[in-house]
């Protein structure tokens, strides 16, 4: 299919009484994952909030990495009447996870795995408290996604996705990664998912606040103007990671950050997009989490503290 082409033959989500995947939240990344899962033949439903009940839902207008646009007919449901859920993929922003999940307390069978795919850390522990018997799985993904209108999504970058257990019950669910891989091209299971979450957190602490404050594409952070700031952010994150039992060096973190800057050079970070759209950012779960862990170890993180304050003032 040539780049930029449009195809309005609807890709149908298989309508079974209980879809294979139920997605909670349909922002940029949720829309892209819902589209890719449906395209791979895995029946998928998105659960929306009640306020979307009256909005028109003609399907998802999805543009692939290759620039091919397709209208995807996807089943939708509402949180108040969730129907039967086999596996729940939570794709809301970090700050909305608990609010979105709370109405489902008592509605989910205890063997339903809950997969969390937001940026930042510190939320999964709260989800375990809400659903003490369910398998809780944390995920990190570096796929790029943009939303340019109501149910209009573009896949802007192919990334990696990793899942891993938060609690004991989750250990039996490694096969979820295989199903995701069938849709995304790659996905893996890692028993040490916390290490990957910390590495992603470091990347987000470096890229997200700076791109949002200075209104930059990720690639613009490669310029000499930001070299010192990026290095200091990485030194501070590495200090906290060491104290948390996640040994790493600041040089290693900086290399990781610069690789992501390069790979996503043409993308706008999620925090940039949130600020531009006037949405709440994920600063609490990203830099806020780092500051909390730093404070508990008595570690000073002045550069990250300054970025946190600047985003809070602007958002
Ligand atoms: O995860 C991201 C985000 O924007 O939230 C990065 C990796 C920074 C890519 O933009």
XYZ file of C-alpha atoms and ligand atoms in Angstrom:
325
model
C 0.000 0.000 0.000
C 1.577 3.314 -1.014
C 2.420 5.789 1.701
C -0.400 8.213 2.513
C -3.113 5.993 1.039
C -6.563 5.705 2.652
C -8.643 2.583 2.915
C -12.150 2.690 4.261
C -12.884 -1.021 4.057
C -13.712 -1.451 7.683
C -11.477 -3.743 9.636
C -13.940 -5.475 11.905
C -13.334 -6.331 15.477
C -14.748 -9.857 15.888
C -17.907 -9.464 17.918
C -17.914 -12.303 20.352
C -19.786 -12.106 23.627
C -16.520 -11.533 25.446
C -13.624 -10.042 23.513
C -10.108 -11.257 24.024
C -8.933 -7.794 25.129
C -10.774 -5.022 26.912
C -8.955 -1.696 26.824
C -9.653 0.869 29.489
C -8.925 4.322 28.070
C -8.614 5.335 24.451
C -6.077 8.154 24.250
C -3.269 8.228 21.682
C -1.543 5.017 22.764
C -4.810 3.250 23.619
C -6.188 4.060 20.170
C -3.075 2.737 18.469
C -2.986 -0.471 20.548
C -6.718 -1.055 20.008
C -6.193 -0.660 16.248
C -3.166 -2.954 16.085
C -4.838 -5.647 18.206
C -7.953 -5.526 16.024
C -5.885 -5.643 12.830
C -4.105 -8.740 14.144
C -7.486 -10.486 14.474
C -7.731 -10.300 18.272
C -11.228 -9.242 19.291
C -10.884 -5.981 21.180
C -13.296 -3.666 22.931
C -12.621 -0.219 24.363
C -14.284 0.790 27.613
C -15.044 4.473 27.712
C -16.236 6.815 30.369
C -19.920 7.632 30.634
C -19.478 11.149 29.246
C -18.609 9.619 25.856
C -21.988 7.885 25.602
C -23.559 10.659 23.570
C -20.571 11.233 21.281
C -20.610 9.832 17.789
C -18.391 6.789 17.415
C -17.880 6.071 13.743
C -14.898 3.807 14.455
C -11.206 4.540 14.750
C -9.452 6.464 12.005
C -6.042 4.822 12.223
C -2.886 5.747 10.318
C -0.156 3.147 10.416
C 3.595 3.747 10.561
C 3.668 3.379 6.778
C 1.086 6.157 6.356
C -1.807 3.867 5.444
C -5.096 5.183 6.856
C -7.886 2.768 7.660
C -11.229 3.022 9.408
C -11.393 0.398 12.126
C -14.752 -0.639 13.478
C -14.141 -1.302 17.111
C -16.587 -2.428 19.757
C -17.084 0.063 22.539
C -18.511 -0.331 25.991
C -18.889 1.834 29.072
C -17.307 1.499 32.473
C -20.729 1.443 34.154
C -21.700 -1.674 32.138
C -18.390 -3.346 31.441
C -19.754 -6.718 30.303
C -17.588 -9.794 30.646
C -13.887 -9.008 30.764
C -11.256 -11.669 30.038
C -8.162 -9.470 30.314
C -7.973 -5.796 30.988
C -5.386 -3.539 29.374
C -5.349 -0.206 31.211
C -4.224 2.522 28.814
C -5.291 5.657 30.642
C -2.788 8.274 31.740
C -1.071 7.462 35.043
C -3.160 10.007 36.959
C -6.425 8.442 35.799
C -5.705 4.758 36.431
C -7.201 4.573 39.917
C -10.247 6.685 39.054
C -10.933 4.570 35.959
C -10.481 1.244 37.763
C -12.427 2.033 40.928
C -15.908 1.433 39.377
C -14.701 -2.026 38.331
C -14.003 -3.128 41.912
C -16.314 -6.089 42.550
C -17.098 -6.382 38.810
C -14.016 -8.311 37.706
C -13.579 -12.025 38.260
C -10.511 -12.504 40.444
C -8.646 -14.414 37.736
C -8.823 -11.515 35.219
C -5.327 -10.144 34.630
C -4.966 -6.357 34.782
C -2.163 -4.983 32.616
C -0.985 -1.418 33.333
C 0.713 0.471 30.519
C 1.057 4.051 31.701
C 4.214 6.136 32.071
C 5.726 6.572 35.509
C 5.691 4.421 38.632
C 3.961 4.057 41.972
C 0.464 3.310 40.658
C 0.658 -0.493 40.431
C 0.935 -0.786 44.222
C -2.362 1.096 44.566
C -3.983 -1.189 41.978
C -2.884 -4.228 44.008
C -4.702 -2.732 47.002
C -7.865 -2.222 44.921
C -7.747 -5.717 43.380
C -5.829 -7.836 45.920
C -6.691 -11.179 44.247
C -6.231 -10.298 40.571
C -3.010 -10.849 38.656
C -1.484 -7.347 38.258
C 0.993 -6.859 35.432
C 3.143 -3.811 34.797
C 4.150 -2.883 31.279
C 6.514 -0.457 29.620
C 6.272 0.499 25.995
C 8.194 2.852 23.761
C 5.719 2.933 20.865
C 4.978 6.442 19.646
C 1.375 7.564 19.157
C -0.491 10.756 18.344
C -4.133 11.692 18.505
C -5.167 14.438 16.119
C -8.935 14.420 16.615
C -11.863 12.485 17.995
C -10.899 8.801 17.511
C -8.198 9.834 15.003
C -4.886 8.145 15.797
C -1.470 7.810 14.195
C 1.205 5.280 15.031
C 4.340 7.444 15.020
C 7.040 5.089 16.210
C 7.613 1.360 16.489
C 8.960 0.596 19.914
C 9.444 -2.228 22.357
C 6.907 -3.478 24.880
C 7.700 -5.443 28.015
C 5.347 -6.926 30.589
C 6.142 -8.401 33.975
C 4.510 -9.457 37.241
C 3.688 -7.027 40.038
C 2.233 -9.743 42.306
C 2.518 -13.497 42.638
C -0.744 -14.222 40.800
C 0.603 -12.483 37.699
C 3.463 -14.940 37.201
C 1.167 -17.373 35.371
C 0.385 -14.818 32.645
C 3.572 -14.591 30.585
C 1.616 -15.722 27.510
C -0.098 -12.315 27.392
C 3.133 -10.957 25.961
C 2.900 -13.425 23.042
C -0.566 -12.170 22.111
C 0.629 -8.580 22.300
C 3.645 -9.493 20.155
C 1.301 -10.820 17.464
C -0.210 -7.332 17.234
C 2.811 -5.108 17.892
C 5.557 -7.055 16.132
C 7.434 -7.540 19.402
C 6.567 -7.857 23.077
C 8.335 -9.721 25.840
C 7.885 -10.946 29.396
C 10.428 -9.922 32.020
C 10.234 -11.118 35.622
C 12.394 -8.100 36.568
C 9.975 -5.557 35.114
C 10.870 -3.022 37.841
C 14.324 -2.565 36.325
C 12.742 -1.749 32.957
C 10.260 0.597 34.643
C 13.121 2.499 36.277
C 14.983 2.768 32.985
C 11.870 4.073 31.276
C 11.323 6.460 34.190
C 14.838 7.843 33.670
C 14.108 8.429 29.974
C 10.801 10.106 30.801
C 12.378 12.299 33.531
C 14.885 13.529 30.955
C 12.783 13.929 27.821
C 9.239 14.738 28.910
C 9.567 17.868 31.095
C 12.185 19.529 28.873
C 10.267 18.968 25.623
C 7.028 20.150 27.257
C 8.558 23.288 28.794
C 10.546 24.358 25.738
C 7.962 23.113 23.200
C 10.364 20.878 21.341
C 10.331 17.694 19.336
C 12.290 14.967 21.121
C 15.138 15.204 18.596
C 15.832 18.836 19.485
C 17.198 17.684 22.859
C 20.276 16.424 20.996
C 21.503 20.022 20.652
C 24.357 21.336 22.892
C 21.917 23.618 24.721
C 20.497 20.687 26.680
C 23.645 18.607 27.199
C 24.268 19.778 30.788
C 20.657 19.509 31.879
C 20.309 15.981 30.490
C 23.518 14.907 32.173
C 22.477 16.331 35.551
C 19.047 14.721 35.324
C 20.709 11.364 34.681
C 23.179 11.800 37.568
C 20.287 12.486 39.953
C 18.157 9.592 38.671
C 21.133 7.205 38.871
C 21.710 8.224 42.531
C 18.103 7.423 43.408
C 18.172 4.175 41.431
C 21.304 3.014 43.303
C 19.545 3.716 46.617
C 16.521 1.742 45.370
C 18.675 -1.300 44.616
C 18.678 -0.682 40.862
C 22.385 -0.186 40.233
C 23.174 1.860 37.152
C 25.581 4.567 36.082
C 24.587 8.031 34.952
C 26.570 7.545 31.719
C 24.576 4.439 30.924
C 21.301 6.309 31.570
C 22.439 9.230 29.436
C 23.309 6.876 26.564
C 19.845 5.342 26.861
C 18.211 8.780 26.859
C 20.185 9.901 23.793
C 19.264 6.691 21.942
C 15.563 7.373 22.576
C 16.027 11.047 21.574
C 17.487 9.847 18.298
C 14.935 7.073 17.666
C 11.990 9.379 18.413
C 13.568 12.551 16.992
C 10.504 13.516 15.000
C 7.980 12.803 17.779
C 6.419 15.041 20.359
C 6.627 13.558 23.848
C 3.408 12.635 25.593
C 3.971 15.463 28.100
C 4.389 17.981 25.286
C 1.132 16.720 23.744
C -0.683 16.822 27.102
C 0.408 20.410 27.773
C -0.540 21.533 24.270
C -4.009 19.986 24.624
C -4.490 21.435 28.111
C -4.611 17.951 29.660
C -3.197 16.918 32.996
C 0.359 15.612 32.505
C 1.965 12.502 34.010
C 4.522 14.593 35.926
C 3.351 13.185 39.301
C 3.976 9.572 38.294
C 7.257 10.425 36.521
C 9.318 13.165 38.220
C 6.982 13.250 41.234
C 7.693 9.566 41.889
C 11.442 10.191 41.587
C 11.244 13.101 44.063
C 9.310 10.975 46.556
C 11.839 8.132 46.384
C 14.723 10.647 46.587
C 13.194 12.260 49.689
C 12.794 8.873 51.377
C 16.549 8.275 50.940
C 17.546 11.867 51.801
C 18.981 12.421 48.294
C 18.944 15.921 46.791
C 17.634 16.086 43.201
C 17.569 19.849 42.496
C 17.403 19.710 38.690
C 14.482 17.286 38.661
C 12.859 19.301 41.454
C 13.096 22.458 39.324
C 11.578 20.722 36.293
C 8.758 19.308 38.427
C 7.923 22.747 39.797
C 8.074 24.371 36.349
C 5.644 21.812 34.871
C 3.277 22.104 37.841
C 3.199 25.876 37.426
C 2.510 25.663 33.699
C 0.033 22.807 33.478
O 7.598 7.682 26.490
C 7.803 8.730 25.905
C 6.747 9.757 26.045
O 6.642 10.627 25.203
O 6.015 9.681 27.024
C 9.078 8.966 25.190
C 9.946 7.745 25.322
C 9.769 10.154 25.781
C 8.908 9.145 23.720
O 8.330 10.348 23.370
